[in-house]
Short mmCIF file of C-alpha atoms in Angstrom, two decimals:
data_model
loop_
_atom_site.label_atom_id
_atom_site.label_comp_id
_atom_site.label_asym_id
_atom_site.label_seq_id
_atom_site.Cartn_x
_atom_site.Cartn_y
_atom_site.Cartn_z
CA MET A 11 92.35 96.00 105.24
CA VAL A 12 92.93 98.43 107.88
CA LEU A 13 96.03 100.70 108.47
CA ASP A 14 96.34 102.28 111.60
CA PRO A 15 97.05 105.89 112.35
CA ALA A 16 100.55 106.72 111.08
CA HIS A 17 103.00 109.44 111.09
CA SER A 18 105.77 110.74 108.83
CA GLN A 19 107.87 113.87 109.00
CA LEU A 20 106.53 116.78 107.07
CA ASP A 21 107.82 119.87 109.01
CA GLY A 22 109.46 120.82 112.21
CA ASP A 23 111.48 117.69 113.10
CA THR A 24 114.25 116.94 110.68
CA THR A 25 116.35 114.10 112.07
CA ARG A 26 116.05 110.49 110.76
CA PRO A 27 117.18 107.54 112.95
CA SER A 28 120.35 106.28 111.49
CA SER A 29 119.56 102.60 112.49
CA LEU A 30 116.72 102.46 110.24
CA GLU A 31 118.47 103.68 107.19
CA SER A 32 120.71 101.86 104.72
CA HIS A 33 123.05 103.26 101.90
CA ASP A 34 123.60 102.24 98.40
CA THR A 35 127.09 102.08 96.86
CA LYS A 36 126.76 105.81 95.54
CA GLY A 37 126.06 106.94 98.91
CA THR A 38 122.33 107.37 98.69
CA ARG A 39 120.58 107.12 101.97
CA ILE A 40 117.43 105.00 101.39
CA GLY A 41 114.77 106.86 103.56
CA LEU A 42 111.00 106.79 103.64
CA GLY A 43 109.93 108.18 100.39
CA ASP A 44 112.61 110.91 100.57
CA GLN A 45 116.22 110.34 100.26
CA GLN A 46 119.63 112.34 100.67
CA THR A 47 122.88 112.01 99.04
CA VAL A 48 125.47 111.88 101.75
CA SER A 49 129.01 111.04 101.93
CA PRO A 50 129.36 107.26 102.62
CA ASP A 51 131.72 108.12 105.58
CA THR A 52 129.16 110.31 107.36
CA PRO A 53 126.06 108.11 107.73
CA HIS A 54 124.97 109.56 110.82
CA GLU A 55 124.43 113.31 109.59
CA LYS A 56 120.98 114.70 109.99
CA GLU A 57 118.68 114.83 106.98
CA THR A 58 116.34 117.47 106.06
CA ALA A 59 112.75 116.77 105.07
CA ALA A 60 112.24 116.43 101.30
CA PRO A 61 111.91 119.66 99.63
CA VAL A 62 109.54 120.59 96.88
CA LEU A 63 111.19 120.26 93.45
CA ALA A 64 110.80 123.32 91.24
CA GLY A 65 113.25 123.17 88.23
CA GLY A 66 111.13 125.12 85.69
CA GLU A 67 112.45 126.32 82.29
CA GLY A 68 115.26 128.70 82.38
CA GLU A 69 116.37 127.74 85.82
CA SER A 70 120.12 127.63 86.16
CA ALA A 71 122.07 124.97 87.69
CA ILE A 72 123.03 125.69 91.45
CA PRO A 73 126.86 125.57 92.29
CA GLU A 74 127.98 122.65 94.59
CA ASP A 75 128.55 125.26 97.52
CA ARG A 76 125.06 126.81 97.18
CA LYS A 77 123.03 123.75 97.24
CA GLY A 78 122.69 123.60 100.87
CA ASP A 79 120.99 127.05 100.75
CA ALA A 80 118.77 125.83 97.99
CA VAL A 81 117.62 123.16 99.96
CA GLU A 82 116.98 125.23 102.95
CA ASN A 83 115.18 127.70 100.84
CA ALA A 84 113.10 124.93 99.30
CA GLU A 85 112.06 123.91 102.60
CA ASP A 86 110.71 127.38 103.36
CA ASP A 87 108.82 127.45 100.12
CA TRP A 88 107.25 124.27 101.00
CA ALA A 89 106.35 125.29 104.42
CA HIS A 90 104.06 127.88 102.87
CA ASP A 91 103.12 126.03 99.89
CA GLU A 92 99.14 125.51 99.40
CA ARG A 93 99.84 122.05 98.06
CA ASN A 94 101.28 121.07 101.51
CA PRO A 95 98.59 119.02 103.17
CA ARG A 96 99.34 120.94 106.54
CA ASN A 97 98.35 124.12 104.73
CA TRP A 98 94.91 122.89 103.52
CA SER A 99 91.78 124.37 104.73
CA LYS A 100 90.29 122.75 107.83
CA ARG A 101 87.18 121.86 105.75
CA ARG A 102 89.51 119.90 103.28
CA LYS A 103 91.36 118.29 106.14
CA TRP A 104 88.39 117.00 107.98
CA ALA A 105 86.84 115.78 104.60
CA MET A 106 89.91 113.55 103.96
CA VAL A 107 89.71 112.40 107.76
CA GLY A 108 86.20 111.57 107.21
CA ILE A 109 86.67 109.47 103.98
CA VAL A 110 89.61 107.48 105.55
CA SER A 111 87.71 106.96 108.87
CA PHE A 112 84.89 105.41 106.81
CA TYR A 113 87.37 103.16 105.13
CA THR A 114 88.76 101.92 108.41
CA LEU A 115 85.38 101.54 109.83
CA VAL A 116 84.40 98.65 107.52
CA PRO A 117 87.20 96.07 108.41
CA PRO A 118 86.67 96.35 112.12
CA LEU A 119 82.99 96.17 111.68
CA ALA A 120 83.40 93.07 109.65
CA SER A 121 85.73 91.59 112.40
CA SER A 122 82.99 91.45 114.81
CA MET A 123 79.68 91.58 113.04
CA MET A 124 79.36 87.88 112.82
CA ALA A 125 79.83 87.42 116.56
CA PRO A 126 76.04 86.97 117.58
CA ALA A 127 75.68 84.55 114.66
CA LEU A 128 78.44 82.09 116.02
CA PRO A 129 75.91 79.59 117.26
CA ASP A 130 73.95 79.68 114.00
CA ILE A 131 77.24 79.46 112.09
CA ALA A 132 78.25 76.46 114.17
CA THR A 133 74.87 74.59 113.54
CA HIS A 134 75.09 75.40 109.73
CA PHE A 135 78.60 74.06 109.33
CA GLY A 136 78.24 71.23 112.02
CA ILE A 137 81.04 72.83 114.12
CA THR A 138 81.10 71.23 117.69
CA ASN A 139 84.50 72.25 118.84
CA PRO A 140 84.41 75.86 120.61
CA THR A 141 87.80 76.59 119.52
CA VAL A 142 86.87 76.10 115.88
CA GLN A 143 83.72 78.25 116.47
CA ALA A 144 85.89 81.09 117.92
CA LEU A 145 88.53 80.59 115.07
CA THR A 146 85.76 81.57 112.40
CA LEU A 147 85.49 84.89 114.21
CA SER A 148 89.06 85.56 115.47
CA ILE A 149 91.05 84.45 112.32
CA PHE A 150 90.05 87.78 110.79
CA LEU A 151 92.42 89.38 113.20
CA LEU A 152 95.57 87.80 111.88
CA THR A 153 94.93 89.95 108.73
CA PHE A 154 95.11 93.04 110.85
CA ALA A 155 98.71 91.77 112.07
CA MET A 156 99.89 91.00 108.58
CA GLY A 157 98.42 93.78 106.66
CA PRO A 158 99.97 96.92 108.33
CA LEU A 159 103.50 95.27 108.21
CA LEU A 160 103.33 95.43 104.33
CA LEU A 161 100.85 98.22 103.73
CA GLY A 162 102.09 100.61 106.31
CA PRO A 163 105.52 100.81 104.98
CA LEU A 164 104.16 100.77 101.38
CA SER A 165 102.09 103.69 102.06
CA GLU A 166 105.14 105.76 103.09
CA ILE A 167 106.78 104.89 99.79
CA TYR A 168 103.92 105.05 97.16
CA GLY A 169 101.48 107.21 99.04
CA ARG A 170 98.32 106.54 101.29
CA THR A 171 95.44 106.57 98.60
CA TRP A 172 95.73 103.79 96.47
CA ILE A 173 96.90 101.35 99.09
CA LEU A 174 93.48 102.14 100.86
CA HIS A 175 91.68 101.78 97.61
CA ILE A 176 93.13 98.47 96.64
CA GLY A 177 92.64 97.20 100.23
CA ASN A 178 88.95 98.02 100.28
CA ILE A 179 88.24 96.43 96.94
CA MET A 180 89.98 93.14 98.17
CA SER A 181 87.85 93.27 101.30
CA LEU A 182 84.73 93.61 99.37
CA GLY A 183 85.32 90.53 97.18
CA PHE A 184 86.54 88.29 99.85
CA ASN A 185 83.64 89.08 102.44
CA LEU A 186 81.11 88.58 99.64
CA GLY A 187 82.80 85.05 99.09
CA CYS A 188 82.40 84.36 103.03
CA GLY A 189 78.56 84.62 102.66
CA PHE A 190 78.29 81.82 99.98
CA VAL A 191 81.23 79.58 101.09
CA PRO A 192 80.13 75.78 101.50
CA THR A 193 82.63 74.71 104.08
CA THR A 194 84.22 75.49 107.41
CA GLY A 195 87.59 75.62 106.04
CA GLY A 196 86.45 77.84 103.20
CA LEU A 197 84.97 80.25 105.49
CA ILE A 198 88.08 80.52 107.65
CA GLY A 199 90.17 80.73 104.51
CA LEU A 200 88.20 83.73 103.11
CA ARG A 201 88.06 85.35 106.53
CA LEU A 202 91.81 85.27 106.57
CA LEU A 203 92.08 86.84 103.15
CA SER A 204 89.81 89.71 103.61
CA ILE A 205 92.25 91.85 105.45
CA GLY A 206 94.68 105.13 106.85
CA GLY A 207 96.01 106.12 109.34
CA GLY A 208 99.00 108.07 108.08
CA THR A 209 96.49 110.57 106.63
CA VAL A 210 95.86 111.99 110.13
CA SER A 211 99.39 112.90 110.92
CA ASP A 212 99.90 114.14 107.44
CA LEU A 213 97.23 116.71 107.86
CA PHE A 214 97.63 118.00 111.48
CA SER A 215 100.52 119.21 113.42
CA ASP A 216 101.38 117.69 116.83
CA ARG A 217 99.24 120.20 118.83
CA ASP A 218 96.12 119.63 116.61
CA ARG A 219 96.36 115.93 116.13
CA ALA A 220 94.67 114.46 119.23
CA ASN A 221 90.97 115.38 118.22
CA ALA A 222 91.69 113.93 114.75
CA MET A 223 93.16 110.95 115.84
CA ALA A 224 90.40 110.33 118.36
CA VAL A 225 87.74 110.67 115.54
CA TYR A 226 89.98 108.42 113.30
CA SER A 227 90.48 105.81 116.16
CA LEU A 228 86.80 105.37 116.63
CA GLY A 229 86.57 103.25 113.49
CA PRO A 230 88.90 100.31 114.61
CA LEU A 231 87.30 100.54 118.24
CA LEU A 232 83.77 101.49 117.80
CA GLY A 233 83.36 99.35 114.71
CA PRO A 234 83.74 96.20 116.62
CA ALA A 235 81.16 97.39 119.15
CA LEU A 236 78.49 98.42 116.51
CA GLY A 237 79.08 95.35 114.12
CA PRO A 238 77.12 92.86 116.39
CA VAL A 239 74.17 95.04 116.80
CA ALA A 240 73.43 94.98 113.17
CA GLY A 241 74.79 91.38 112.89
CA GLY A 242 72.39 90.12 115.57
CA TYR A 243 69.23 91.50 113.89
CA ILE A 244 70.40 90.30 110.45
CA THR A 245 71.15 86.87 111.62
CA GLN A 246 67.68 86.72 113.44
CA THR A 247 65.62 88.13 110.36
CA VAL A 248 67.33 86.83 107.17
CA GLY A 249 70.22 84.83 108.09
CA PHE A 250 73.83 85.01 108.75
CA LYS A 251 74.89 84.98 105.19
CA TYR A 252 73.63 88.36 104.63
CA ILE A 253 75.92 89.69 107.25
CA PHE A 254 78.84 89.31 104.43
CA VAL A 255 76.51 90.89 102.00
CA VAL A 256 75.89 93.93 104.07
CA ILE A 257 79.81 94.32 104.47
CA GLY A 258 80.52 93.90 101.00
CA GLY A 259 77.82 96.74 100.27
CA LEU A 260 79.61 99.11 102.87
CA SER A 261 82.86 98.45 101.14
CA ALA A 262 81.25 99.38 97.74
CA ILE A 263 79.89 102.55 99.30
CA SER A 264 83.25 103.52 100.75
CA ALA A 265 84.88 103.00 97.38
CA ALA A 266 82.23 105.04 95.62
CA VAL A 267 82.97 108.01 97.92
CA GLY A 268 86.76 107.48 98.42
CA ILE A 269 88.10 106.77 95.01
CA PRO A 270 86.82 110.06 93.26
CA PHE A 271 87.40 112.37 96.30
CA LEU A 272 90.27 111.05 98.35
CA ARG A 273 93.48 112.95 97.67
CA GLU A 274 97.04 112.01 98.55
CA THR A 275 98.13 113.50 101.89
CA TYR A 276 101.64 112.12 102.08
CA ALA A 277 103.99 115.04 101.48
CA PRO A 278 107.17 113.39 100.22
CA VAL A 279 105.03 111.44 97.60
CA ILE A 280 103.25 114.82 96.61
CA ARG A 281 106.57 116.42 96.32
CA LEU A 282 108.06 113.62 94.13
CA ARG A 283 105.16 113.81 91.77
CA ILE A 284 105.55 117.66 91.73
CA ALA A 285 109.12 117.17 90.62
CA LYS A 286 108.37 114.44 88.07
CA LYS A 287 105.88 117.17 86.43
CA SER A 288 108.28 119.85 86.35
CA ALA A 289 109.72 121.28 83.07
CA ASP A 290 113.17 119.62 83.56
CA PRO A 291 113.05 116.66 86.19
CA GLU A 292 116.57 115.78 85.63
CA LYS A 293 117.74 119.28 86.66
CA ALA A 294 115.52 119.41 89.51
CA ALA A 295 116.83 115.96 90.67
CA GLU A 296 120.52 117.41 90.30
CA GLN A 297 119.54 120.48 92.27
CA HIS A 298 117.92 118.37 95.10
CA PRO A 299 119.52 115.00 94.99
CA HIS A 300 118.14 113.84 98.23
CA LEU A 301 114.57 113.55 96.56
CA ALA A 302 115.97 111.64 93.45
CA THR A 303 114.35 108.44 94.27
CA SER A 304 116.39 105.43 92.94
CA HIS A 305 113.61 103.34 91.50
CA SER A 306 116.49 100.89 90.20
CA SER A 307 116.85 99.95 93.78
CA GLY A 308 113.16 99.84 94.59
CA TYR A 309 113.43 96.10 96.25
CA HIS A 310 115.84 97.33 98.41
CA VAL A 311 113.79 100.29 99.41
CA LEU A 312 110.87 98.07 100.06
CA TRP A 313 112.97 95.66 102.13
CA VAL A 314 114.35 98.60 104.44
CA SER A 315 110.88 99.73 104.73
CA LEU A 316 109.27 96.32 105.64
CA SER A 317 112.08 95.72 108.02
CA ARG A 318 111.40 98.88 110.08
CA PRO A 319 108.56 97.51 112.22
CA PHE A 320 110.57 94.61 113.38
CA ILE A 321 113.70 96.91 113.99
CA LEU A 322 111.36 99.10 116.25
CA LEU A 323 109.75 96.28 117.97
CA THR A 324 113.05 94.52 118.76
CA GLN A 325 115.44 97.58 119.60
CA SER A 326 113.15 99.94 121.28
CA PHE A 327 112.00 98.83 124.75
CA VAL A 328 109.43 101.56 124.91
CA CYS A 329 107.75 100.47 121.54
CA PHE A 330 107.92 96.84 122.97
CA LEU A 331 106.19 97.54 126.16
CA VAL A 332 103.49 100.00 124.92
CA SER A 333 102.70 97.43 122.19
CA LEU A 334 102.49 94.76 124.71
CA TYR A 335 100.24 96.73 126.76
CA MET A 336 97.90 97.74 123.73
CA ALA A 337 97.94 94.07 122.72
CA LEU A 338 96.66 92.87 126.35
CA GLN A 339 93.66 95.44 125.91
CA TYR A 340 92.74 94.07 122.47
CA GLY A 341 92.97 90.40 123.83
CA PHE A 342 90.47 91.32 126.55
CA TYR A 343 88.30 93.25 123.84
CA TYR A 344 87.92 90.35 121.53
CA LEU A 345 87.36 87.74 124.34
CA MET A 346 84.29 89.65 125.08
CA PHE A 347 83.04 89.27 121.46
CA SER A 348 83.42 85.39 121.48
CA THR A 349 81.89 84.80 124.77
CA PHE A 350 78.92 87.35 124.97
CA PRO A 351 76.67 85.20 122.63
CA LYS A 352 76.79 82.39 124.98
CA LEU A 353 76.39 84.39 128.08
CA PHE A 354 73.51 86.36 127.03
CA SER A 355 71.64 83.56 125.18
CA GLU A 356 72.25 80.95 127.88
CA THR A 357 72.04 83.06 131.07
CA TYR A 358 69.58 85.81 130.12
CA GLY A 359 67.69 84.13 127.23
CA PHE A 360 68.61 86.67 124.56
CA ARG A 361 68.00 86.03 120.78
CA PRO A 362 70.51 86.95 118.36
CA GLY A 363 69.24 90.36 117.80
CA ALA A 364 68.92 91.26 121.51
CA SER A 365 72.36 89.74 122.20
CA GLY A 366 74.01 92.19 119.63
CA LEU A 367 72.60 95.14 121.77
CA ALA A 368 74.75 93.87 124.67
CA TYR A 369 77.97 95.02 122.78
CA LEU A 370 76.72 98.49 123.01
CA GLY A 371 78.11 98.99 126.54
CA LEU A 372 81.76 98.82 125.14
CA GLY A 373 80.79 101.32 122.41
CA VAL A 374 79.38 103.93 125.00
CA GLY A 375 82.44 103.60 127.08
CA PHE A 376 84.64 104.16 123.91
CA LEU A 377 82.53 107.36 123.11
CA ILE A 378 82.96 108.78 126.48
CA SER A 379 86.69 108.38 126.56
CA THR A 380 87.62 109.82 123.31
CA ALA A 381 88.46 113.19 125.10
CA PHE A 382 91.40 111.63 126.46
CA GLY A 383 94.87 112.11 124.88
CA GLY A 384 96.95 115.22 126.28
CA LYS A 385 98.90 117.66 124.13
CA GLY A 386 102.65 118.40 124.01
CA LYS A 387 105.61 116.23 124.24
CA PRO A 388 104.98 112.29 124.26
CA GLU A 389 105.03 112.18 128.16
CA PHE A 390 102.02 114.43 128.18
CA ARG A 391 99.94 111.65 126.63
CA VAL A 392 100.86 109.27 129.59
CA PRO A 393 98.47 110.71 132.25
CA ALA A 394 95.46 109.76 130.37
CA LEU A 395 96.86 106.33 130.01
CA ILE A 396 97.33 106.02 133.91
CA ILE A 397 93.78 106.95 134.30
CA GLY A 398 92.63 104.50 131.82
CA SER A 399 94.82 101.62 133.31
CA LEU A 400 92.75 101.95 136.54
CA PHE A 401 89.34 101.42 134.78
CA VAL A 402 90.38 98.23 132.92
CA PRO A 403 90.47 96.14 135.87
CA VAL A 404 87.43 97.58 137.48
CA GLY A 405 85.37 96.79 134.41
CA LEU A 406 86.71 93.17 134.21
CA PHE A 407 85.75 92.67 137.89
CA TRP A 408 82.48 94.23 137.48
CA TYR A 409 81.46 92.31 134.53
CA GLY A 410 82.87 88.86 135.57
CA TRP A 411 81.21 88.96 138.92
CA SER A 412 77.74 90.38 137.87
CA ALA A 413 77.79 87.68 135.09
CA GLN A 414 78.53 85.01 137.61
CA ALA A 415 75.86 85.97 139.89
CA ALA A 416 73.30 86.21 137.01
CA THR A 417 72.14 89.72 137.92
CA HIS A 418 70.01 91.88 135.82
CA TRP A 419 71.40 92.01 132.32
CA ILE A 420 72.11 95.80 132.55
CA VAL A 421 74.62 95.19 135.28
CA PRO A 422 77.38 93.33 133.35
CA ILE A 423 76.57 95.61 130.31
CA ILE A 424 77.68 98.63 132.77
CA GLY A 425 80.69 96.55 133.48
CA THR A 426 81.58 96.27 129.93
CA GLY A 427 81.08 100.13 129.50
CA ILE A 428 83.54 100.78 132.28
CA LEU A 429 86.06 98.28 130.63
CA GLY A 430 85.38 100.20 127.17
CA PHE A 431 85.99 103.46 128.75
CA GLY A 432 89.41 102.18 130.25
CA MET A 433 90.39 100.47 126.96
CA MET A 434 89.93 103.69 124.81
CA ALA A 435 91.42 105.70 127.34
CA THR A 436 94.65 103.69 127.13
CA TYR A 437 94.37 102.95 123.59
CA LEU A 438 94.33 106.55 122.15
CA PRO A 439 97.11 107.81 124.34
CA ILE A 440 99.36 104.88 123.06
CA GLN A 441 98.60 105.60 119.64
CA LEU A 442 99.56 109.23 120.00
CA TYR A 443 102.65 108.57 122.13
CA LEU A 444 103.85 106.30 119.21
CA VAL A 445 103.19 108.96 116.58
CA ASP A 446 104.89 111.67 118.71
CA THR A 447 107.82 109.55 119.53
CA PHE A 448 109.04 107.86 116.55
CA THR A 449 110.11 109.27 113.22
CA TYR A 450 108.72 106.42 111.37
CA ALA A 451 105.52 106.05 113.30
CA ALA A 452 103.65 104.18 110.53
CA SER A 453 106.17 101.52 111.01
CA ALA A 454 106.01 101.84 114.86
CA LEU A 455 102.28 101.51 114.71
CA ALA A 456 102.62 98.35 112.35
CA ALA A 457 104.73 96.90 114.95
CA ALA A 458 102.07 97.69 117.57
CA VAL A 459 99.36 96.13 115.40
CA VAL A 460 101.28 92.93 115.03
CA PHE A 461 100.95 92.44 118.76
CA ARG A 462 97.66 93.46 119.58
CA SER A 463 96.07 91.65 116.48
CA VAL A 464 97.83 88.21 117.59
CA PHE A 465 96.60 88.70 121.05
CA ALA A 466 93.01 89.52 119.64
CA PHE A 467 93.28 86.36 117.76
CA VAL A 468 94.35 84.15 120.54
CA PHE A 469 92.45 85.04 123.32
CA PRO A 470 89.00 84.18 122.06
CA LEU A 471 90.29 80.74 121.36
CA PHE A 472 90.56 79.69 124.97
CA GLY A 473 87.72 82.01 126.17
CA ASP A 474 85.07 79.47 126.64
CA GLN A 475 87.36 76.98 128.16
CA MET A 476 88.49 79.39 130.80
CA TYR A 477 85.07 80.43 131.75
CA ASP A 478 84.00 77.01 132.04
CA ALA A 479 86.89 76.16 134.26
CA LEU A 480 87.00 79.09 136.34
CA GLY A 481 83.38 80.69 135.95
CA TYR A 482 82.77 84.28 134.66
CA GLY A 483 84.07 85.80 137.98
CA GLY A 484 87.06 83.85 138.48
CA GLY A 485 88.13 84.16 134.74
CA ASN A 486 87.78 87.85 134.54
CA SER A 487 89.57 88.16 137.93
CA LEU A 488 92.47 86.36 136.44
CA LEU A 489 92.52 88.80 133.61
CA ALA A 490 91.98 91.75 135.88
CA GLY A 491 94.90 90.81 137.71
CA ILE A 492 97.25 90.57 134.68
CA ALA A 493 95.80 94.20 133.98
CA ILE A 494 96.87 95.40 137.20
CA VAL A 495 100.29 93.71 137.34
CA LEU A 496 101.20 95.05 133.84
CA GLY A 497 98.97 97.85 133.13
CA ILE A 498 99.20 100.18 136.44
CA PRO A 499 102.89 100.33 137.24
CA PHE A 500 104.13 100.56 133.47
CA PRO A 501 102.35 103.87 132.57
CA ILE A 502 103.92 105.65 135.76
CA TRP A 503 107.31 104.35 135.17
CA LEU A 504 107.03 105.63 131.37
CA TYR A 505 105.86 109.13 132.63
CA TYR A 506 108.99 109.62 134.81
CA ASN A 507 111.51 107.76 132.51
CA GLY A 508 110.12 108.11 128.91
CA GLU A 509 111.90 111.34 128.10
CA ALA A 510 115.33 109.96 129.02
CA ILE A 511 114.87 106.78 127.04
CA ARG A 512 113.81 108.73 124.07
CA ALA A 513 116.83 110.86 124.36
CA ARG A 514 119.10 107.98 124.22
CA SER A 515 117.24 106.25 121.23
CA SER A 516 118.38 106.56 117.72
CA LEU A 517 114.88 105.44 116.77
CA ALA A 518 113.05 108.21 118.31
CA ARG A 519 112.95 111.81 117.19
#
């Protein structure tokens, strides 16, 4: 399981999008882990972020006409409260980012580590259809699509930590099963079942988030590039089954570090826990009714949260377009994974271990581009996106035609490095743009993950057939043409029109 970088309101921005909320019969607005009692005939009033609940002994009830002042004062107190994750020390913040990044490194690593072993897996299971062979690799990506739709919203209701812990333990079990499954169908099924990001935005303000998000995003992007390096040598020395044993071992290590040391970072959940531990929780709830979570309507709250990604994807044109462009990049990315083994084994005579090293070009490109992101309002993220969109087609052309000409092996790998640079230079600004733009950014990112994971699942299924029909040069030229048509005009349009679109949208901040 992997949760993409997400965001929730902690301070500063206090509005909530009315179209993503619902109300129960008592006029309680069902929000994202924090609620506010409002009059049923004023559903579009602004909400304030959830205040900390004090309510100690001897505290008198607050009159109706003073409750608004109490809420505002509680907000001021929370802004300076040492329990607020935004006020933690830098050391503690980065420790949390490090743990969560380790958690989110393992699933992407698992998604691609078996790529160099595809020929061995096909031989072992008697797979002759190239689509089925690619399916054993790409089926894992469907879990990336399904997981965030459920787990992203759940993390905004119940907190980040145990969502990560439980998903990691499930991943451990199912990946170990993949190593010893006897049939192709069993392998595909277990890969499908073995499916943190809100932590970054919980800890860092807008102006400080880019560096933390860059470190966090290295897991989902660098993991798939590093996985085949280890997978190739494991396959060559002890056999492909031990790839899954290693993945299970990494999951166990991350659990051993994460379970005792990872702390909750989502402010509404922290504040709700503080309320429950107060001397008089009922009195605290009366004084701050917008935090009195109605657990009796828990299923309704969950439904509202689960529906948000689909609402954002279908009702926000910007969310749809940036998600589509990110999906295109991910499709290219995983197409490379499924076709590298054939290219470098047949054209260059690489054994599984050496063919795994071919993926390092993508990884180096990712590392170089992590400095991109921009600061300030969401549109300040877009110039980096424009630059990255220019490198993607260049990398595709370079890789495709150098492979077609069977030049020295380093030449196509350099092309993949250029592609990796362009991909990361587009991926990170899009992530940051979604985080900065949407109030329920965990849900917005879940919507983006659905798009990109479906593309990453589908593209490898036709990779061999496309290259057999068009060649590496023609096939990559087709992909580069799509990247030019969709990727270059869109970021420029977004830079000049994004702010106006956000101003008209009830889904944006």
